[in-house]
mmCIF file of C-alpha atoms and ligand atoms in Angstrom:
data_model
loop_
_atom_site.group_PDB
_atom_site.id
_atom_site.type_symbol
_atom_site.label_atom_id
_atom_site.label_comp_id
_atom_site.label_asym_id
_atom_site.label_seq_id
_atom_site.Cartn_x
_atom_site.Cartn_y
_atom_site.Cartn_z
ATOM 1 C CA UNK B 1 25.224 -19.954 51.852
ATOM 2 C CA UNK B 2 24.958 -19.128 48.135
ATOM 3 C CA UNK B 3 22.932 -15.923 48.516
ATOM 4 C CA UNK B 4 25.249 -14.848 51.287
ATOM 5 C CA UNK B 5 28.418 -15.029 49.190
ATOM 6 C CA UNK B 6 26.721 -13.003 46.527
ATOM 7 C CA UNK B 7 25.729 -10.311 48.949
ATOM 8 C CA UNK B 8 29.118 -9.972 50.482
ATOM 9 C CA UNK B 9 30.793 -9.458 47.159
ATOM 10 C CA UNK B 10 28.218 -6.767 46.269
ATOM 11 C CA UNK B 11 28.854 -5.117 49.562
ATOM 12 C CA UNK B 12 32.515 -4.758 48.859
ATOM 13 C CA UNK B 13 32.251 -3.676 45.257
ATOM 14 C CA UNK B 14 29.361 -1.325 45.981
ATOM 15 C CA UNK B 15 31.630 0.595 48.311
ATOM 16 C CA UNK B 16 34.130 1.505 45.608
ATOM 17 C CA UNK B 17 31.413 2.097 43.033
ATOM 18 C CA UNK B 18 29.796 4.455 45.441
ATOM 19 C CA UNK B 19 33.017 6.353 46.047
ATOM 20 C CA UNK B 20 33.696 6.799 42.378
ATOM 21 C CA UNK B 21 30.139 7.925 41.643
ATOM 22 C CA UNK B 22 30.158 10.133 44.656
ATOM 23 C CA UNK B 23 33.434 11.767 43.756
ATOM 24 C CA UNK B 24 32.075 12.336 40.246
ATOM 25 C CA UNK B 25 28.902 13.902 41.658
ATOM 26 C CA UNK B 26 30.952 16.088 43.953
ATOM 27 C CA UNK B 27 32.948 17.259 40.969
ATOM 28 C CA UNK B 28 29.758 18.142 39.162
ATOM 29 C CA UNK B 29 28.417 19.942 42.204
ATOM 30 C CA UNK B 30 31.572 21.953 42.492
ATOM 31 C CA UNK B 31 31.395 22.826 38.806
ATOM 32 C CA UNK B 32 27.672 23.675 38.895
ATOM 33 C CA UNK B 33 27.584 25.353 42.314
ATOM 34 C CA UNK B 34 26.926 23.949 45.798
ATOM 35 C CA UNK B 35 23.806 21.843 46.307
ATOM 36 C CA UNK B 36 23.563 20.296 42.856
ATOM 37 C CA UNK B 37 24.234 16.808 44.234
ATOM 38 C CA UNK B 38 21.988 17.221 47.261
ATOM 39 C CA UNK B 39 19.077 18.486 45.146
ATOM 40 C CA UNK B 40 19.072 15.182 43.267
ATOM 41 C CA UNK B 41 18.393 13.194 46.429
ATOM 42 C CA UNK B 42 14.811 12.042 47.123
ATOM 43 C CA UNK B 43 15.294 12.019 50.951
ATOM 44 C CA UNK B 44 14.309 14.749 53.310
ATOM 45 C CA UNK B 45 16.755 17.651 53.568
ATOM 46 C CA UNK B 46 18.146 18.693 56.936
ATOM 47 C CA UNK B 47 15.986 21.857 56.880
ATOM 48 C CA UNK B 48 12.778 19.892 56.128
ATOM 49 C CA UNK B 49 13.221 17.282 58.899
ATOM 50 C CA UNK B 50 11.257 17.928 62.142
ATOM 51 C CA UNK B 51 13.369 19.308 64.983
ATOM 52 C CA UNK B 52 13.750 17.652 68.394
ATOM 53 C CA UNK B 53 14.210 19.352 71.773
ATOM 54 C CA UNK B 54 17.638 18.217 72.988
ATOM 55 C CA UNK B 55 20.217 18.825 75.716
ATOM 56 C CA UNK B 56 23.976 18.292 75.401
ATOM 57 C CA UNK B 57 24.974 14.758 76.421
ATOM 58 C CA UNK B 58 28.286 13.319 77.776
ATOM 59 C CA UNK B 59 30.937 11.457 75.824
ATOM 60 C CA UNK B 60 30.833 13.444 72.560
ATOM 61 C CA UNK B 61 33.955 13.346 70.428
ATOM 62 C CA UNK B 62 35.222 16.681 69.127
ATOM 63 C CA UNK B 63 35.975 15.112 65.725
ATOM 64 C CA UNK B 64 34.100 16.808 62.896
ATOM 65 C CA UNK B 65 30.738 15.139 62.239
ATOM 66 C CA UNK B 66 29.983 13.797 58.799
ATOM 67 C CA UNK B 67 27.543 15.770 56.707
ATOM 68 C CA UNK B 68 23.759 15.154 56.818
ATOM 69 C CA UNK B 69 24.107 13.970 53.247
ATOM 70 C CA UNK B 70 26.780 11.377 54.091
ATOM 71 C CA UNK B 71 24.863 10.133 57.114
ATOM 72 C CA UNK B 72 21.499 9.839 55.327
ATOM 73 C CA UNK B 73 22.573 8.514 51.897
ATOM 74 C CA UNK B 74 25.346 6.019 52.731
ATOM 75 C CA UNK B 75 23.553 3.405 54.782
ATOM 76 C CA UNK B 76 23.395 -0.249 55.657
ATOM 77 C CA UNK B 77 19.770 -1.300 56.127
ATOM 78 C CA UNK B 78 19.328 -4.544 54.188
ATOM 79 C CA UNK B 79 15.546 -4.521 54.663
ATOM 80 C CA UNK B 80 15.573 -1.739 52.030
ATOM 81 C CA UNK B 81 18.273 -3.173 49.761
ATOM 82 C CA UNK B 82 21.969 -4.003 49.837
ATOM 83 C CA UNK B 83 23.471 -1.036 48.010
ATOM 84 C CA UNK B 84 24.492 1.894 50.149
ATOM 85 C CA UNK B 85 22.046 4.226 48.391
ATOM 86 C CA UNK B 86 19.111 1.775 48.560
ATOM 87 C CA UNK B 87 17.905 2.654 52.058
ATOM 88 C CA UNK B 88 17.435 6.381 51.366
ATOM 89 C CA UNK B 89 15.816 5.556 48.001
ATOM 90 C CA UNK B 90 13.502 2.862 49.304
ATOM 91 C CA UNK B 91 12.682 3.867 52.882
ATOM 92 C CA UNK B 92 11.096 7.293 52.321
ATOM 93 C CA UNK B 93 7.470 5.976 52.576
ATOM 94 C CA UNK B 94 8.198 3.657 55.505
ATOM 95 C CA UNK B 95 5.536 4.202 58.206
ATOM 96 C CA UNK B 96 7.037 4.795 61.660
ATOM 97 C CA UNK B 97 3.813 5.886 63.428
ATOM 98 C CA UNK B 98 1.959 4.370 65.159
ATOM 99 C CA UNK B 99 4.906 2.341 66.532
ATOM 100 C CA UNK B 100 4.695 -0.253 69.286
ATOM 101 C CA UNK B 101 7.486 -2.070 71.068
ATOM 102 C CA UNK B 102 6.785 -5.457 72.712
ATOM 103 C CA UNK B 103 8.733 -6.001 75.927
ATOM 104 C CA UNK B 104 8.990 -9.566 77.270
ATOM 105 C CA UNK B 105 11.072 -12.090 79.173
ATOM 106 C CA UNK B 106 12.814 -11.773 82.515
ATOM 107 C CA UNK B 107 11.282 -8.537 83.798
ATOM 108 C CA UNK B 108 8.589 -7.198 86.044
ATOM 109 C CA UNK B 109 6.907 -4.917 83.518
ATOM 110 C CA UNK B 110 6.424 -6.778 80.226
ATOM 111 C CA UNK B 111 3.892 -5.360 77.788
ATOM 112 C CA UNK B 112 3.320 -3.305 74.701
ATOM 113 C CA UNK B 113 4.641 0.214 74.793
ATOM 114 C CA UNK B 114 3.797 2.934 72.346
ATOM 115 C CA UNK B 115 6.578 5.142 70.917
ATOM 116 C CA UNK B 116 5.380 8.101 73.059
ATOM 117 C CA UNK B 117 5.317 5.931 76.216
ATOM 118 C CA UNK B 118 8.890 4.896 75.471
ATOM 119 C CA UNK B 119 10.144 8.468 75.075
ATOM 120 C CA UNK B 120 8.089 10.329 77.671
ATOM 121 C CA UNK B 121 10.361 10.343 80.734
ATOM 122 C CA UNK B 122 13.658 10.748 78.898
ATOM 123 C CA UNK B 123 15.603 13.931 78.105
ATOM 124 C CA UNK B 124 16.894 13.684 74.558
ATOM 125 C CA UNK B 125 20.662 14.161 74.461
ATOM 126 C CA UNK B 126 23.005 15.166 71.614
ATOM 127 C CA UNK B 127 25.903 12.687 71.463
ATOM 128 C CA UNK B 128 28.542 12.819 68.758
ATOM 129 C CA UNK B 129 29.946 9.289 68.392
ATOM 130 C CA UNK B 130 32.384 7.584 66.058
ATOM 131 C CA UNK B 131 30.723 4.879 63.975
ATOM 132 C CA UNK B 132 32.824 1.993 62.656
ATOM 133 C CA UNK B 133 31.289 -0.452 60.237
ATOM 134 C CA UNK B 134 32.744 -3.967 60.084
ATOM 135 C CA UNK B 135 33.336 -3.285 56.328
ATOM 136 C CA UNK B 136 36.222 -0.947 57.384
ATOM 137 C CA UNK B 137 34.587 2.429 56.750
ATOM 138 C CA UNK B 138 33.690 4.953 59.454
ATOM 139 C CA UNK B 139 31.809 8.160 60.102
ATOM 140 C CA UNK B 140 31.188 10.589 62.962
ATOM 141 C CA UNK B 141 27.496 10.911 63.736
ATOM 142 C CA UNK B 142 25.767 13.523 65.927
ATOM 143 C CA UNK B 143 23.032 11.242 67.321
ATOM 144 C CA UNK B 144 20.055 12.297 69.441
ATOM 145 C CA UNK B 145 18.888 9.754 72.003
ATOM 146 C CA UNK B 146 18.880 8.615 75.620
ATOM 147 C CA UNK B 147 20.726 5.896 77.545
ATOM 148 C CA UNK B 148 19.281 2.467 76.761
ATOM 149 C CA UNK B 149 19.850 1.536 80.435
ATOM 150 C CA UNK B 150 17.447 4.233 81.600
ATOM 151 C CA UNK B 151 14.748 2.673 79.402
ATOM 152 C CA UNK B 152 15.511 -0.930 80.384
ATOM 153 C CA UNK B 153 15.372 -0.120 84.124
ATOM 154 C CA UNK B 154 11.732 0.964 83.651
ATOM 155 C CA UNK B 155 10.842 -2.593 82.656
ATOM 156 C CA UNK B 156 12.372 -3.901 85.921
ATOM 157 C CA UNK B 157 14.686 -6.681 84.679
ATOM 158 C CA UNK B 158 14.988 -9.472 87.268
ATOM 159 C CA UNK B 159 18.031 -11.419 88.461
ATOM 160 C CA UNK B 160 17.692 -13.984 85.621
ATOM 161 C CA UNK B 161 18.021 -11.273 82.953
ATOM 162 C CA UNK B 162 21.560 -11.839 81.732
ATOM 163 C CA UNK B 163 21.085 -10.632 78.183
ATOM 164 C CA UNK B 164 18.707 -8.462 76.188
ATOM 165 C CA UNK B 165 17.562 -9.317 72.675
ATOM 166 C CA UNK B 166 16.164 -6.954 70.042
ATOM 167 C CA UNK B 167 14.204 -7.444 66.815
ATOM 168 C CA UNK B 168 13.517 -5.186 63.825
ATOM 169 C CA UNK B 169 10.082 -4.930 62.268
ATOM 170 C CA UNK B 170 9.135 -7.745 59.852
ATOM 171 C CA UNK B 171 6.984 -6.238 57.064
ATOM 172 C CA UNK B 172 7.956 -7.401 53.569
ATOM 173 C CA UNK B 173 5.268 -5.174 52.074
ATOM 174 C CA UNK B 174 7.107 -2.081 53.289
ATOM 175 C CA UNK B 175 10.583 -3.588 53.339
ATOM 176 C CA UNK B 176 11.402 -4.942 49.878
ATOM 177 C CA UNK B 177 14.698 -6.489 51.074
ATOM 178 C CA UNK B 178 12.691 -8.867 53.280
ATOM 179 C CA UNK B 179 11.125 -10.496 50.212
ATOM 180 C CA UNK B 180 14.463 -12.230 49.600
ATOM 181 C CA UNK B 181 16.423 -14.474 51.938
ATOM 182 C CA UNK B 182 19.438 -12.163 52.265
ATOM 183 C CA UNK B 183 19.364 -12.667 55.990
ATOM 184 C CA UNK B 184 16.976 -14.633 58.175
ATOM 185 C CA UNK B 185 14.313 -12.026 58.903
ATOM 186 C CA UNK B 186 13.561 -10.201 61.100
ATOM 187 C CA UNK B 187 17.006 -8.782 61.878
ATOM 188 C CA UNK B 188 17.960 -9.769 65.452
ATOM 189 C CA UNK B 189 20.623 -8.467 67.777
ATOM 190 C CA UNK B 190 21.585 -8.791 71.396
ATOM 191 C CA UNK B 191 23.787 -7.451 74.245
ATOM 192 C CA UNK B 192 24.841 -8.649 77.648
ATOM 193 C CA UNK B 193 22.995 -6.764 80.383
ATOM 194 C CA UNK B 194 26.250 -5.067 81.402
ATOM 195 C CA UNK B 195 26.686 -3.776 77.810
ATOM 196 C CA UNK B 196 23.059 -2.713 77.576
ATOM 197 C CA UNK B 197 23.189 -0.817 80.865
ATOM 198 C CA UNK B 198 26.465 0.961 80.044
ATOM 199 C CA UNK B 199 25.914 4.707 79.875
ATOM 200 C CA UNK B 200 27.516 4.927 76.362
ATOM 201 C CA UNK B 201 24.810 2.650 74.888
ATOM 202 C CA UNK B 202 22.233 4.836 73.275
ATOM 203 C CA UNK B 203 18.664 4.383 72.133
ATOM 204 C CA UNK B 204 18.762 6.809 69.205
ATOM 205 C CA UNK B 205 15.736 8.692 67.938
ATOM 206 C CA UNK B 206 17.414 11.400 65.900
ATOM 207 C CA UNK B 207 20.506 12.789 64.204
ATOM 208 C CA UNK B 208 21.688 16.419 63.869
ATOM 209 C CA UNK B 209 18.981 17.527 66.315
ATOM 210 C CA UNK B 210 16.284 16.245 63.938
ATOM 211 C CA UNK B 211 14.030 13.195 63.814
ATOM 212 C CA UNK B 212 15.802 10.034 62.676
ATOM 213 C CA UNK B 213 15.468 9.615 58.925
ATOM 214 C CA UNK B 214 13.868 6.258 58.026
ATOM 215 C CA UNK B 215 17.009 4.985 56.386
ATOM 216 C CA UNK B 216 18.904 5.477 59.664
ATOM 217 C CA UNK B 217 16.517 3.186 61.543
ATOM 218 C CA UNK B 218 13.488 5.268 62.558
ATOM 219 C CA UNK B 219 11.862 5.543 64.897
ATOM 220 C CA UNK B 220 14.138 3.709 67.417
ATOM 221 C CA UNK B 221 17.615 2.235 66.840
ATOM 222 C CA UNK B 222 20.520 1.176 68.987
ATOM 223 C CA UNK B 223 23.979 2.793 68.937
ATOM 224 C CA UNK B 224 26.827 0.953 70.721
ATOM 225 C CA UNK B 225 29.818 3.055 69.668
ATOM 226 C CA UNK B 226 32.551 0.604 70.719
ATOM 227 C CA UNK B 227 31.097 -2.224 68.584
ATOM 228 C CA UNK B 228 30.901 -2.779 64.874
ATOM 229 C CA UNK B 229 27.922 -1.039 63.334
ATOM 230 C CA UNK B 230 25.885 -4.159 62.734
ATOM 231 C CA UNK B 231 25.168 -4.405 66.462
ATOM 232 C CA UNK B 232 23.221 -1.143 66.155
ATOM 233 C CA UNK B 233 19.878 -2.700 65.220
ATOM 234 C CA UNK B 234 17.345 -0.425 63.472
ATOM 235 C CA UNK B 235 13.562 0.088 63.643
ATOM 236 C CA UNK B 236 13.183 -1.930 66.871
ATOM 237 C CA UNK B 237 9.803 -3.573 67.654
ATOM 238 C CA UNK B 238 10.821 -6.129 70.294
ATOM 239 C CA UNK B 239 12.927 -6.141 73.448
ATOM 240 C CA UNK B 240 13.319 -9.399 75.361
ATOM 241 C CA UNK B 241 15.283 -10.037 78.567
ATOM 242 C CA UNK B 242 16.810 -13.534 78.408
ATOM 243 C CA UNK B 243 18.842 -15.918 80.539
ATOM 244 C CA UNK B 244 20.946 -17.217 77.654
ATOM 245 C CA UNK B 245 22.883 -15.484 74.906
ATOM 246 C CA UNK B 246 20.480 -14.472 72.123
ATOM 247 C CA UNK B 247 21.094 -15.430 68.524
ATOM 248 C CA UNK B 248 22.010 -12.594 66.194
ATOM 249 C CA UNK B 249 21.373 -12.267 62.450
ATOM 250 C CA UNK B 250 24.921 -11.840 61.224
ATOM 251 C CA UNK B 251 26.244 -14.547 63.526
ATOM 252 C CA UNK B 252 23.614 -16.914 62.159
ATOM 253 C CA UNK B 253 24.530 -16.156 58.592
ATOM 254 C CA UNK B 254 28.320 -16.335 58.946
ATOM 255 C CA UNK B 255 29.437 -17.476 62.406
ATOM 256 C CA UNK B 256 33.119 -17.527 61.454
ATOM 257 C CA UNK B 257 32.958 -13.849 60.409
ATOM 258 C CA UNK B 258 30.576 -12.145 62.864
ATOM 259 C CA UNK B 259 30.591 -12.961 66.548
ATOM 260 C CA UNK B 260 28.189 -12.027 69.336
ATOM 261 C CA UNK B 261 30.495 -9.417 70.900
ATOM 262 C CA UNK B 262 31.720 -7.672 67.747
ATOM 263 C CA UNK B 263 33.821 -5.173 69.704
ATOM 264 C CA UNK B 264 35.890 -3.012 67.345
ATOM 265 C CA UNK B 265 39.368 -4.588 67.424
ATOM 266 C CA UNK B 266 42.123 -3.629 65.002
ATOM 267 C CA UNK B 267 44.098 -6.681 66.105
ATOM 268 C CA UNK B 268 41.503 -9.179 64.967
ATOM 269 C CA UNK B 269 41.067 -9.219 61.181
ATOM 270 C CA UNK B 270 37.875 -10.152 59.442
ATOM 271 C CA UNK B 271 38.627 -13.478 57.664
ATOM 272 C CA UNK B 272 38.436 -11.585 54.335
ATOM 273 C CA UNK B 273 40.008 -8.202 55.160
ATOM 274 C CA UNK B 274 42.121 -6.307 57.673
ATOM 275 C CA UNK B 275 40.463 -4.353 60.477
ATOM 276 C CA UNK B 276 43.648 -2.381 61.280
ATOM 277 C CA UNK B 277 42.553 0.732 59.371
ATOM 278 C CA UNK B 278 39.345 2.410 58.270
ATOM 279 C CA UNK B 279 38.218 4.727 55.495
ATOM 280 C CA UNK B 280 36.499 7.818 56.868
ATOM 281 C CA UNK B 281 33.525 8.602 54.641
ATOM 282 C CA UNK B 282 33.715 12.158 53.342
ATOM 283 C CA UNK B 283 37.496 12.404 53.811
ATOM 284 C CA UNK B 284 37.993 12.599 50.074
ATOM 285 C CA UNK B 285 39.229 10.273 47.386
ATOM 286 C CA UNK B 286 42.924 10.711 48.195
ATOM 287 C CA UNK B 287 42.698 10.561 51.976
ATOM 288 C CA UNK B 288 44.710 7.806 53.624
ATOM 289 C CA UNK B 289 42.902 5.210 55.667
ATOM 290 C CA UNK B 290 43.193 6.004 59.357
ATOM 291 C CA UNK B 291 44.143 3.589 62.121
ATOM 292 C CA UNK B 292 41.243 1.857 63.851
ATOM 293 C CA UNK B 293 41.375 2.134 67.639
ATOM 294 C CA UNK B 294 40.616 -0.685 70.136
ATOM 295 C CA UNK B 295 36.961 -0.480 71.131
ATOM 296 C CA UNK B 296 36.728 2.263 68.478
ATOM 297 C CA UNK B 297 38.441 4.687 70.859
ATOM 298 C CA UNK B 298 36.148 3.922 73.833
ATOM 299 C CA UNK B 299 38.460 1.509 75.638
ATOM 300 C CA UNK B 300 38.728 3.816 78.675
ATOM 301 C CA UNK B 301 34.976 3.592 79.128
ATOM 302 C CA UNK B 302 34.297 -0.055 78.290
ATOM 303 C CA UNK B 303 37.400 -2.283 78.428
ATOM 304 C CA UNK B 304 36.598 -3.252 82.031
ATOM 305 C CA UNK B 305 33.359 -4.893 80.832
ATOM 306 C CA UNK B 306 35.539 -7.636 79.227
ATOM 307 C CA UNK B 307 38.111 -8.237 81.953
ATOM 308 C CA UNK B 308 39.161 -11.890 81.806
ATOM 309 C CA UNK B 309 37.428 -12.530 78.474
ATOM 310 C CA UNK B 310 39.655 -13.601 75.522
ATOM 311 C CA UNK B 311 38.445 -11.214 72.858
ATOM 312 C CA UNK B 312 40.262 -13.178 70.134
ATOM 313 C CA UNK B 313 38.074 -16.169 70.881
ATOM 314 C CA UNK B 314 35.022 -14.170 71.885
ATOM 315 C CA UNK B 315 34.998 -11.798 68.930
HETATM 316 N N1 MTE Q 401 17.569 -3.859 60.963
HETATM 317 C C1 MTE Q 401 18.824 -3.597 60.540
HETATM 318 N N2 MTE Q 401 19.667 -2.910 61.347
HETATM 319 C C2 MTE Q 401 20.924 -2.625 60.951
HETATM 320 C C3 MTE Q 401 21.402 -3.032 59.659
HETATM 321 C C4 MTE Q 401 20.466 -3.722 58.813
HETATM 322 O O1 MTE Q 401 20.785 -4.124 57.674
HETATM 323 N N3 MTE Q 401 19.204 -3.993 59.279
HETATM 324 N N4 MTE Q 401 22.707 -2.750 59.298
HETATM 325 C C5 MTE Q 401 23.652 -2.521 60.359
HETATM 326 C C6 MTE Q 401 24.986 -2.063 59.896
HETATM 327 S S1 MTE Q 401 25.999 -3.190 59.132
HETATM 328 C C7 MTE Q 401 25.441 -0.781 60.118
HETATM 329 S S2 MTE Q 401 27.020 -0.287 59.719
HETATM 330 C C8 MTE Q 401 24.501 0.253 60.702
HETATM 331 C C9 MTE Q 401 24.420 1.428 59.796
HETATM 332 O O2 MTE Q 401 23.725 2.477 60.328
HETATM 333 P P1 MTE Q 401 23.548 3.865 59.502
HETATM 334 O O3 MTE Q 401 22.992 3.507 58.173
HETATM 335 O O4 MTE Q 401 22.633 4.701 60.333
HETATM 336 O O5 MTE Q 401 24.925 4.435 59.389
HETATM 337 O O6 MTE Q 401 23.174 -0.236 60.938
HETATM 338 C C10 MTE Q 401 23.105 -1.589 61.420
HETATM 339 N N5 MTE Q 401 21.761 -1.927 61.778
HETATM 340 MO MO1 MO Q 402 28.053 -2.300 59.262
#
């Protein structure tokens, strides 16, 4: 796992580099007038991003959402590079239309579904969720999406569907990160059916009432707010209903560090750092880390899914 070790150390150092650079840019922006830092970004501005028709959804936190700039320039999307700024730099030309999702496995309606077929019957909801990365940083994100369960039901999963597996697009021409063996491509993730059908689990198509920026996983990405961020697979092209637990990219690359469940749990440390606290992006250089909550604060909604399961062993 040579390449892996290399990546993880970058990941950690890039966080602090980013903060310092960011703080420096903010200082400049303050000195030069608002917007100086934002103007330097190649990504689409909030104003220039196409609007979506949405309705208010349940479960939103009243914590202040992170800025558009934070959410769209501080990303993990290794297909576009491993530094936090790489996805917004390298994903701008990524083609998200036409987009087809292949549905297979233990269900009555397998097939190929176009992006518009996927969205058609669903009302798009605004849902402001906490987001907790396994690297111990967090944000608050105003997603737009619809319950994953409502989508999965349309494919008529049968009694043998115990899990659902997802894959990201594999296209090294468009995704420069896939030209190197950082992970085993394509990125794969999975959920139990109970997790997938839970009303908190969101198929996200937007943020801040706008279309999802490419770097955030356009055109379709999962959001499971009680789990570490890596479960929220981006740019999904395959959904498969399975009888057995699907393999997942991070578990394949470091099984002792990243489990299948990956529920946010301040009592179970990552082998290389504590998970007890988290750094809220945008809180400022001198802000203290805040405590991490069990299930990222969603225990009331989801703890019952894991009754009887030892979450120290099944992390
Ligand atoms: N395909 C794919 N999905 C991915 C990732 C990735 O590298 N590739 N990174 C994950 C991680 S570690 C996190 S924290 C979130 C980040 O989502 P955001 O950039 O929208 O905040 O996406 C997740 N989904
Ligand atoms: Mo993450």
